[in-house]
Amino acid sequence: MKITKVQLFVHDLQKMQKFYSDQLGFALLESTGDYFTIAVGESKMTFEKVPTTIQKQYHIALNIPRNLFYQAKIWAKERVGLLTSEGQDEVYFDFLKAYSCYFYDPEGNILEFIARQEVNPEQDTAYFSMEQVLKIGEINVTTDDILAAARKLNEYAIKPINDQKIQPDALHFLGNYEDGANILLGPSERLWYFSDKKAVISPICIEINDMLQLFVDEKGQLTISQKR
């Protein structure tokens, strides 16, 4: 499974474009008065403007080369600062064999650099920039109908890694370990790692393998369709 494109929704389009394109340095692919799209390694992210009455909050993990984690941490500290938990600014996930660190964008979305030690390739460089980002590694689907969403995803062979049992009040990592890409399926009101922010049911569109589209509406209902 590859997360080839995600469509997120924002309130202040100009501020978000300046952050992602100018401050972080993502390549800007397209920009209008209503949306902009950036290249995220092999993936793409589109940000579309919506009224402030629409609640949203996202978690996006960016796969980086396995040998550049500490360079990426230094790079992020200099530009945005890192989130901490119990005095630590990084974490190692044994079940993913990955190092991660976190920071916010201007609208409180949680960005993550994740260096999967068994899956992500190395790059022959001692420096880090957004050019080293490989692809989108994680994106959240927040809904309070976890069981129904999991059943729909299962129909398209998007299943929990390690055969994790679906629980209505837990966070689940869906997708193949070897592909280095996961849908994070979880309920609202759950605290995000390294953050005091609670998950919010948010509209989102996720494209898988250039052909499968997952759409979550403002009520957390998931629909899945195939591109023609």
Coordinates of N, CA and C in Angstrom, one line a residue:
M1 N 0.8 -1.2 0.0 CA 0.0 0.0 0.0 C 0.9 1.2 0.0
K2 N 0.5 2.2 -0.9 CA 1.2 3.5 -0.9 C 0.2 4.6 -0.7
I3 N 0.5 5.6 0.1 CA -0.4 6.7 0.2 C 0.1 7.7 -0.8
T4 N -0.6 7.8 -2.0 CA -0.1 8.6 -3.1 C -0.5 10.0 -3.0
K5 N -1.6 10.3 -2.4 CA -2.1 11.7 -2.3 C -3.1 11.8 -1.1
V6 N -3.0 13.0 -0.4 CA -4.0 13.3 0.6 C -4.5 14.7 0.4
Q7 N -5.8 14.9 0.6 CA -6.4 16.2 0.6 C -6.9 16.6 2.0
L8 N -6.3 17.6 2.5 CA -6.6 18.1 3.8 C -7.3 19.5 3.7
F9 N -7.9 19.9 4.8 CA -8.7 21.1 4.8 C -8.1 22.1 5.8
V10 N -8.0 23.4 5.4 CA -7.4 24.4 6.3 C -8.3 25.6 6.3
H11 N -8.0 26.4 7.3 CA -8.7 27.7 7.5 C -8.0 28.9 6.9
D12 N -6.7 29.0 7.2 CA -5.9 30.1 6.7 C -5.0 29.6 5.6
L13 N -5.4 29.6 4.3 CA -4.7 29.0 3.2 C -3.3 29.7 3.0
Q14 N -3.3 31.0 3.1 CA -2.1 31.8 2.8 C -1.0 31.5 3.9
K15 N -1.4 31.4 5.2 CA -0.4 31.1 6.2 C 0.1 29.7 6.1
M16 N -0.8 28.8 5.7 CA -0.4 27.4 5.6 C 0.6 27.2 4.4
Q17 N 0.3 27.9 3.3 CA 1.1 27.8 2.1 C 2.5 28.3 2.4
K18 N 2.6 29.5 3.1 CA 3.8 30.0 3.5 C 4.7 29.1 4.3
F19 N 4.0 28.4 5.3 CA 4.7 27.5 6.2 C 5.2 26.3 5.4
Y20 N 4.4 25.6 4.6 CA 4.8 24.4 4.0 C 5.8 24.7 2.8
S21 N 5.5 25.7 2.0 CA 6.4 26.0 0.9 C 7.6 26.8 1.2
D22 N 7.4 27.9 2.0 CA 8.6 28.8 2.2 C 9.4 28.4 3.5
Q23 N 8.7 28.1 4.6 CA 9.4 27.8 5.8 C 10.0 26.4 5.8
L24 N 9.2 25.4 5.4 CA 9.7 24.0 5.4 C 10.4 23.7 4.0
G25 N 10.0 24.3 3.0 CA 10.7 24.1 1.7 C 10.2 23.0 0.8
F26 N 8.9 22.6 1.0 CA 8.3 21.7 0.1 C 8.1 22.3 -1.3
A27 N 8.3 21.5 -2.4 CA 8.1 22.1 -3.7 C 6.6 22.3 -3.9
L28 N 6.3 23.5 -4.4 CA 4.9 23.9 -4.6 C 4.5 23.5 -6.1
L29 N 3.5 22.6 -6.2 CA 3.1 22.1 -7.5 C 2.0 22.9 -8.1
E30 N 1.1 23.5 -7.3 CA 0.0 24.2 -7.8 C -0.6 25.1 -6.7
S31 N -1.1 26.3 -7.1 CA -1.6 27.2 -6.1 C -2.7 28.0 -6.7
T32 N -3.9 28.1 -6.1 CA -5.0 28.9 -6.5 C -5.5 29.7 -5.2
G33 N -6.5 30.4 -5.4 CA -7.1 31.1 -4.2 C -7.9 30.1 -3.3
D34 N -8.1 28.9 -3.7 CA -8.9 27.9 -3.0 C -8.0 26.8 -2.4
Y35 N -6.9 26.5 -3.0 CA -6.1 25.3 -2.6 C -4.7 25.5 -3.1
F36 N -3.8 24.7 -2.5 CA -2.4 24.5 -3.0 C -2.0 23.1 -2.8
T37 N -1.1 22.6 -3.7 CA -0.6 21.2 -3.6 C 1.0 21.3 -3.6
I38 N 1.5 20.4 -2.7 CA 3.0 20.3 -2.6 C 3.4 18.9 -2.9
A39 N 4.6 18.7 -3.3 CA 5.2 17.4 -3.5 C 5.8 16.9 -2.2
V40 N 5.5 15.7 -1.8 CA 6.0 15.1 -0.5 C 6.7 13.8 -0.9
G41 N 7.9 14.0 -1.5 CA 8.6 12.8 -2.0 C 7.8 12.2 -3.2
E42 N 7.5 10.9 -3.0 CA 6.7 10.2 -4.0 C 5.2 10.5 -3.9
S43 N 4.8 11.2 -2.8 CA 3.4 11.5 -2.6 C 3.1 13.0 -2.9
K44 N 1.8 13.4 -2.8 CA 1.4 14.7 -2.9 C 0.4 15.1 -1.8
M45 N 0.4 16.3 -1.3 CA -0.6 16.8 -0.4 C -1.2 18.1 -0.9
T46 N -2.6 18.1 -0.9 CA -3.3 19.2 -1.3 C -4.0 19.8 0.0
F47 N -4.0 21.1 0.1 CA -4.6 21.8 1.2 C -5.7 22.7 0.6
E48 N -7.0 22.5 1.0 CA -8.1 23.2 0.5 C -8.7 24.1 1.6
K49 N -9.1 25.3 1.3 CA -9.6 26.2 2.2 C -11.1 25.9 2.5
V50 N -11.4 25.9 3.8 CA -12.8 25.7 4.2 C -13.2 26.7 5.3
P51 N -14.5 26.9 5.6 CA -14.8 27.9 6.6 C -14.3 27.5 8.0
T52 N -14.1 28.4 8.9 CA -13.7 28.1 10.2 C -14.7 27.3 11.1
T53 N -15.9 27.3 10.6 CA -16.9 26.5 11.3 C -16.7 25.0 11.1
I54 N -15.9 24.6 10.2 CA -15.6 23.2 10.0 C -14.4 22.8 10.8
Q55 N -14.6 21.9 11.8 CA -13.5 21.4 12.6 C -12.6 20.4 11.9
K56 N -11.3 20.5 12.2 CA -10.4 19.5 11.6 C -9.1 19.5 12.3
Q57 N -8.4 18.4 12.3 CA -7.1 18.2 12.9 C -6.5 17.0 12.4
Y58 N -5.2 17.1 11.9 CA -4.6 16.0 11.2 C -3.3 15.6 11.8
H59 N -2.9 14.3 11.6 CA -1.6 13.8 11.9 C -1.0 13.3 10.6
I60 N 0.2 13.8 10.2 CA 0.8 13.4 9.0 C 2.2 13.0 9.3
A61 N 2.6 11.7 9.0 CA 4.0 11.2 9.2 C 4.7 11.2 7.9
L62 N 5.9 11.7 7.9 CA 6.7 11.8 6.7 C 7.9 10.8 6.8
N63 N 7.9 9.8 5.9 CA 9.0 8.9 5.8 C 10.3 9.6 5.4
I64 N 11.3 9.3 6.2 CA 12.7 9.9 5.8 C 13.7 8.8 5.8
P65 N 14.8 9.0 5.2 CA 15.8 7.9 5.1 C 16.2 7.5 6.5
R66 N 16.4 6.2 6.7 CA 16.7 5.6 8.0 C 18.0 6.1 8.6
N67 N 18.9 6.6 7.8 CA 20.2 7.1 8.3 C 20.2 8.6 8.6
L68 N 19.1 9.3 8.4 CA 19.1 10.8 8.5 C 18.2 11.3 9.7
F69 N 17.8 10.4 10.6 CA 16.9 10.8 11.7 C 17.5 12.0 12.5
Y70 N 18.7 11.9 12.9 CA 19.2 12.9 13.8 C 19.5 14.2 13.0
Q71 N 19.9 14.1 11.8 CA 20.0 15.3 11.0 C 18.6 16.0 10.8
A72 N 17.6 15.1 10.6 CA 16.2 15.7 10.5 C 15.8 16.4 11.8
K73 N 16.1 15.8 12.9 CA 15.8 16.4 14.2 C 16.4 17.8 14.3
I74 N 17.7 17.9 14.0 CA 18.4 19.2 14.1 C 17.7 20.2 13.1
W75 N 17.4 19.7 11.9 CA 16.8 20.6 10.9 C 15.5 21.1 11.4
A76 N 14.7 20.3 12.0 CA 13.3 20.7 12.5 C 13.5 21.6 13.7
K77 N 14.4 21.3 14.6 CA 14.6 22.2 15.8 C 14.9 23.6 15.4
E78 N 15.7 23.8 14.3 CA 16.1 25.1 13.9 C 15.0 25.9 13.2
R79 N 14.0 25.2 12.7 CA 12.9 25.8 11.9 C 11.6 25.9 12.6
V80 N 11.2 24.9 13.4 CA 9.9 24.9 14.0 C 9.9 24.5 15.5
G81 N 10.9 23.9 16.0 CA 10.9 23.3 17.3 C 10.3 22.0 17.4
L82 N 10.7 21.2 18.3 CA 10.1 19.8 18.4 C 9.2 19.7 19.6
L83 N 8.2 18.9 19.5 CA 7.3 18.6 20.7 C 8.1 17.6 21.6
T84 N 7.8 17.7 22.9 CA 8.4 16.8 23.9 C 7.4 16.1 24.7
S85 N 7.8 15.0 25.3 CA 7.0 14.2 26.2 C 7.9 13.6 27.3
E86 N 7.6 14.0 28.5 CA 8.5 13.6 29.7 C 9.9 14.0 29.4
G87 N 10.2 15.1 28.8 CA 11.5 15.6 28.6 C 12.2 15.1 27.4
Q88 N 11.5 14.2 26.7 CA 12.2 13.6 25.5 C 11.6 14.2 24.2
D89 N 12.4 14.3 23.2 CA 11.9 14.9 21.9 C 12.0 13.9 20.8
E90 N 12.1 12.6 21.1 CA 12.0 11.5 20.2 C 11.5 10.3 20.8
V91 N 11.1 9.3 20.0 CA 10.6 8.0 20.5 C 10.9 6.9 19.5
Y92 N 11.1 5.7 20.0 CA 11.4 4.6 19.2 C 10.2 3.6 19.3
F93 N 9.6 3.3 18.2 CA 8.5 2.3 18.1 C 9.1 1.0 17.8
D94 N 9.0 0.0 18.7 CA 9.6 -1.3 18.5 C 8.8 -2.0 17.4
F95 N 7.5 -1.9 17.4 CA 6.7 -2.7 16.5 C 6.8 -2.2 15.0
L96 N 7.3 -0.9 14.9 CA 7.6 -0.4 13.5 C 9.1 -0.4 13.2
K97 N 9.9 -0.6 14.3 CA 11.3 -0.5 14.1 C 11.7 0.9 13.6
A98 N 11.2 1.9 14.3 CA 11.3 3.3 13.7 C 11.5 4.3 14.8
Y99 N 12.3 5.3 14.5 CA 12.5 6.5 15.3 C 11.6 7.6 14.8
S100 N 11.0 8.4 15.7 CA 10.1 9.5 15.3 C 10.3 10.7 16.2
C101 N 10.0 11.9 15.6 CA 9.9 13.1 16.3 C 8.8 13.9 15.7
Y102 N 8.3 14.9 16.4 CA 7.1 15.6 16.1 C 7.1 17.1 16.2
F103 N 6.3 17.8 15.4 CA 6.2 19.2 15.5 C 4.8 19.7 14.9
Y104 N 4.4 20.9 15.2 CA 3.1 21.4 14.8 C 3.3 22.3 13.5
D105 N 2.2 22.3 12.7 CA 2.1 23.3 11.7 C 1.2 24.5 12.2
P106 N 1.0 25.6 11.5 CA 0.3 26.7 12.1 C -1.1 26.5 12.6
E107 N -1.8 25.4 12.1 CA -3.1 25.2 12.5 C -3.2 24.0 13.5
G108 N -2.1 23.6 14.0 CA -2.1 22.6 15.1 C -2.1 21.2 14.6
N109 N -1.9 21.0 13.3 CA -1.7 19.6 12.8 C -0.4 19.1 13.3
I110 N -0.3 17.8 13.5 CA 0.9 17.2 14.1 C 1.7 16.5 12.9
L111 N 2.9 17.0 12.7 CA 3.7 16.4 11.7 C 4.8 15.6 12.3
E112 N 5.2 14.5 11.7 CA 6.1 13.6 12.2 C 7.1 13.2 11.2
F113 N 8.4 13.2 11.6 CA 9.4 12.6 10.8 C 9.6 11.1 11.3
I114 N 9.5 10.2 10.5 CA 9.6 8.8 10.9 C 10.7 8.1 10.0
A115 N 11.7 7.5 10.7 CA 12.8 6.8 10.1 C 12.7 5.3 10.4
R116 N 12.0 4.6 9.5 CA 11.8 3.1 9.7 C 13.1 2.4 9.3
Q117 N 13.6 1.7 10.3 CA 15.0 1.2 10.2 C 15.1 0.0 9.3
E118 N 14.0 -0.8 9.1 CA 14.0 -1.9 8.3 C 13.4 -1.7 6.9
V119 N 12.7 -0.6 6.7 CA 11.9 -0.4 5.5 C 12.4 0.8 4.7
N120 N 12.7 1.9 5.4 CA 13.1 3.1 4.6 C 14.5 2.9 4.1
P121 N 14.8 3.3 2.9 CA 16.2 3.2 2.4 C 17.1 4.3 3.0
E122 N 18.4 4.1 2.8 CA 19.4 5.1 3.2 C 19.6 6.0 2.0
Q123 N 20.1 7.2 2.3 CA 20.6 8.1 1.3 C 22.0 8.5 1.6
D124 N 22.8 8.6 0.5 CA 24.2 8.9 0.7 C 24.4 10.4 0.8
T125 N 24.0 11.0 1.9 CA 24.2 12.4 2.2 C 24.3 12.6 3.7
A126 N 25.0 13.6 4.2 CA 25.1 13.9 5.6 C 24.1 15.0 6.0
Y127 N 23.3 15.5 5.1 CA 22.5 16.6 5.3 C 21.0 16.3 5.1
F128 N 20.1 17.0 5.7 CA 18.7 16.8 5.6 C 18.0 18.1 5.1
S129 N 17.1 17.9 4.1 CA 16.2 18.9 3.7 C 14.9 18.2 3.3
M130 N 13.9 19.0 2.9 CA 12.7 18.3 2.4 C 12.8 17.5 1.2
E131 N 13.9 17.7 0.5 CA 14.2 16.9 -0.7 C 14.5 15.5 -0.3
Q132 N 14.9 15.2 1.0 CA 15.1 13.9 1.4 C 13.9 13.1 1.9
V133 N 12.7 13.8 2.0 CA 11.5 13.1 2.4 C 11.1 12.1 1.3
L134 N 10.8 10.9 1.7 CA 10.5 9.8 0.8 C 9.1 9.8 0.3
K135 N 8.2 9.9 1.3 CA 6.7 9.8 0.9 C 5.9 10.0 2.2
I136 N 4.6 10.1 2.1 CA 3.8 10.1 3.3 C 3.8 8.7 3.9
G137 N 4.1 8.6 5.2 CA 4.2 7.4 5.9 C 2.9 7.0 6.7
E138 N 2.2 8.1 7.2 CA 1.0 7.9 8.0 C 0.1 9.0 7.8
I139 N -1.2 8.7 7.8 CA -2.2 9.7 7.8 C -3.4 9.2 8.6
N140 N -4.1 10.1 9.3 CA -5.1 9.6 10.3 C -6.5 9.6 9.6
V141 N -7.3 8.6 10.0 CA -8.7 8.6 9.8 C -9.4 8.6 11.2
T142 N -10.0 9.7 11.6 CA -10.6 9.8 12.9 C -12.1 9.6 12.8
T143 N -12.7 8.7 13.5 CA -14.1 8.4 13.4 C -14.5 7.7 14.7
D144 N -15.7 7.9 15.1 CA -16.2 7.2 16.3 C -17.0 5.9 15.9
D145 N -17.0 5.6 14.6 CA -17.5 4.3 14.1 C -16.4 3.5 13.6
I146 N -15.5 3.1 14.6 CA -14.2 2.4 14.2 C -14.5 1.1 13.6
L147 N -15.5 0.3 14.1 CA -15.7 -1.0 13.6 C -16.2 -1.0 12.2
A148 N -17.1 -0.1 11.9 CA -17.7 0.0 10.5 C -16.6 0.4 9.5
A149 N -15.7 1.4 10.0 CA -14.7 1.9 9.1 C -13.7 0.7 8.8
A150 N -13.3 0.0 9.9 CA -12.4 -1.1 9.7 C -12.9 -2.2 8.8
R151 N -14.2 -2.5 8.9 CA -14.8 -3.5 8.0 C -14.7 -3.0 6.5
K152 N -15.0 -1.7 6.3 CA -14.9 -1.2 4.9 C -13.5 -1.3 4.4
L153 N -12.5 -0.9 5.2 CA -11.1 -1.0 4.8 C -10.6 -2.4 4.6
N154 N -11.1 -3.3 5.4 CA -10.8 -4.7 5.2 C -11.2 -5.3 3.9
E155 N -12.3 -4.8 3.3 CA -12.8 -5.2 2.0 C -11.8 -4.9 0.9
Y156 N -11.0 -3.9 1.2 CA -9.9 -3.6 0.2 C -8.5 -4.0 0.6
A157 N -8.5 -5.0 1.5 CA -7.3 -5.6 2.0 C -6.4 -4.6 2.8
I158 N -7.0 -3.5 3.4 CA -6.3 -2.6 4.3 C -6.6 -3.1 5.7
K159 N -5.6 -3.8 6.3 CA -5.9 -4.5 7.5 C -4.9 -4.0 8.6
P160 N -5.2 -4.2 9.9 CA -4.2 -3.9 10.9 C -2.9 -4.7 10.8
I161 N -1.8 -4.0 11.0 CA -0.5 -4.7 11.0 C -0.5 -5.6 12.3
N162 N 0.3 -6.7 12.1 CA 0.4 -7.7 13.2 C -0.9 -8.3 13.7
D163 N -1.9 -8.3 12.8 CA -3.2 -8.8 13.1 C -3.8 -8.3 14.3
Q164 N -3.6 -7.0 14.6 CA -4.1 -6.3 15.7 C -5.6 -6.4 15.7
K165 N -6.2 -6.7 16.9 CA -7.7 -6.8 17.0 C -8.2 -5.4 17.1
I166 N -9.3 -5.2 16.3 CA -9.9 -3.8 16.3 C -10.7 -3.6 17.6
Q167 N -10.4 -2.5 18.2 CA -11.1 -2.0 19.4 C -11.7 -0.7 19.2
P168 N -12.9 -0.4 19.6 CA -13.6 0.8 19.3 C -13.0 2.1 20.0
D169 N -12.1 1.9 21.0 CA -11.5 3.0 21.7 C -10.0 3.1 21.6
A170 N -9.4 2.4 20.6 CA -8.0 2.4 20.4 C -7.5 2.9 19.1
L171 N -6.2 3.2 19.0 CA -5.6 3.6 17.7 C -5.1 2.4 17.0
H172 N -5.3 2.3 15.7 CA -4.9 1.1 15.0 C -4.1 1.5 13.8
F173 N -3.0 0.8 13.6 CA -2.1 1.0 12.4 C -2.5 0.0 11.3
L174 N -3.0 0.5 10.2 CA -3.5 -0.3 9.1 C -2.6 -0.2 7.9
G175 N -2.3 -1.3 7.3 CA -1.4 -1.3 6.1 C -0.3 -2.3 6.3
N176 N 0.4 -2.6 5.2 CA 1.5 -3.6 5.3 C 2.7 -3.0 5.9
Y177 N 3.3 -3.7 6.8 CA 4.6 -3.2 7.4 C 5.7 -3.0 6.4
E178 N 5.8 -3.9 5.4 CA 6.9 -3.8 4.4 C 6.7 -2.5 3.5
D179 N 5.5 -2.0 3.3 CA 5.3 -0.9 2.5 C 5.7 0.5 3.1
G180 N 5.8 0.5 4.4 CA 6.1 1.7 5.1 C 5.1 2.8 5.1
A181 N 3.8 2.3 5.0 CA 2.7 3.3 5.0 C 1.5 2.8 5.8
N182 N 1.0 3.7 6.6 CA -0.1 3.2 7.5 C -1.3 4.3 7.5
I183 N -2.5 3.7 7.5 CA -3.7 4.5 7.9 C -3.8 4.4 9.4
L184 N -3.9 5.5 10.1 CA -4.1 5.5 11.6 C -5.5 5.7 11.9
L185 N -6.2 4.6 12.2 CA -7.6 4.6 12.5 C -7.9 4.7 14.0
G186 N -8.5 5.8 14.4 CA -8.7 5.9 15.8 C -9.9 6.8 16.1
P187 N -10.4 6.8 17.3 CA -11.6 7.6 17.7 C -11.2 9.0 18.0
S188 N -12.3 9.9 18.1 CA -12.1 11.3 18.5 C -11.8 11.3 20.0
E189 N -11.3 12.4 20.5 CA -11.0 12.7 21.9 C -9.7 11.9 22.4
R190 N -9.1 11.2 21.6 CA -7.9 10.5 22.0 C -6.7 11.4 21.9
L191 N -5.8 11.5 22.9 CA -4.6 12.3 22.8 C -3.6 11.8 21.8
W192 N -3.1 12.7 21.0 CA -2.0 12.3 20.1 C -0.7 12.2 20.9
Y193 N 0.2 11.3 20.4 CA 1.5 11.1 20.9 C 2.2 12.5 20.9
F194 N 2.9 12.8 22.0 CA 3.8 14.0 22.1 C 2.9 15.3 22.0
S195 N 1.7 15.2 22.4 CA 0.8 16.4 22.2 C -0.2 16.4 23.3
D196 N -0.8 17.6 23.5 CA -1.9 17.8 24.4 C -3.2 17.9 23.6
K197 N -3.1 17.7 22.3 CA -4.3 17.9 21.4 C -5.0 16.6 21.3
K198 N -6.3 16.7 21.3 CA -7.2 15.5 21.1 C -7.6 15.3 19.7
A199 N -7.7 14.1 19.3 CA -8.1 13.8 17.9 C -9.5 14.4 17.7
V200 N -9.7 14.9 16.5 CA -11.0 15.5 16.1 C -11.5 14.9 14.8
I201 N -12.8 14.5 14.8 CA -13.3 14.0 13.5 C -13.2 15.0 12.4
S202 N -12.5 14.7 11.3 CA -12.1 15.7 10.3 C -12.3 15.2 8.9
P203 N -12.8 16.0 8.1 CA -13.0 15.6 6.7 C -11.6 15.4 6.0
I204 N -11.4 14.4 5.2 CA -10.2 14.1 4.6 C -10.4 13.2 3.4
C205 N -9.6 13.3 2.4 CA -9.6 12.4 1.2 C -8.2 11.8 1.1
I206 N -8.1 10.5 1.0 CA -6.8 9.8 1.0 C -6.8 9.0 -0.3
E207 N -5.8 9.1 -1.1 CA -5.6 8.3 -2.3 C -4.6 7.2 -2.1
I208 N -5.0 6.0 -2.3 CA -4.1 4.8 -2.1 C -3.8 4.2 -3.5
N209 N -2.5 4.0 -3.7 CA -2.0 3.3 -4.9 C -2.5 4.0 -6.2
D210 N -2.7 5.3 -6.2 CA -3.1 6.0 -7.4 C -4.5 5.6 -7.9
M211 N -5.3 4.8 -7.1 CA -6.5 4.3 -7.6 C -7.7 4.2 -6.6
L212 N -7.4 4.1 -5.4 CA -8.4 3.9 -4.3 C -8.5 5.2 -3.6
Q213 N -9.8 5.7 -3.4 CA -10.0 6.9 -2.7 C -10.8 6.7 -1.5
L214 N -10.3 7.1 -0.3 CA -11.0 7.0 1.0 C -11.4 8.4 1.3
F215 N -12.7 8.6 1.6 CA -13.2 9.9 1.9 C -13.9 9.8 3.3
V216 N -13.6 10.7 4.2 CA -14.2 10.8 5.5 C -14.9 12.2 5.5
D217 N -16.2 12.2 5.9 CA -16.9 13.4 5.9 C -16.8 14.0 7.3
E218 N -17.5 15.2 7.5 CA -17.4 15.9 8.8 C -18.0 15.1 9.9
K219 N -18.8 14.1 9.7 CA -19.4 13.3 10.7 C -18.6 12.0 11.0
G220 N -17.5 11.8 10.3 CA -16.7 10.7 10.5 C -17.1 9.4 9.7
Q221 N -18.0 9.6 8.7 CA -18.4 8.5 7.9 C -17.4 8.2 6.8
L222 N -17.0 7.0 6.6 CA -16.0 6.7 5.6 C -16.7 6.1 4.4
T223 N -16.3 6.5 3.2 CA -16.7 5.9 2.0 C -15.5 5.6 1.1
I224 N -15.5 4.6 0.3 CA -14.4 4.2 -0.5 C -14.8 4.0 -1.9
S225 N -14.1 4.5 -2.8 CA -14.4 4.3 -4.2 C -13.1 4.1 -5.0
Q226 N -13.2 3.6 -6.2 CA -12.1 3.4 -7.1 C -12.1 4.4 -8.2
K227 N -11.0 5.0 -8.5 CA -10.9 6.0 -9.6 C -11.1 5.3 -10.9
R228 N -11.7 6.0 -11.8 CA -11.9 5.4 -13.2 C -10.9 6.1 -14.2

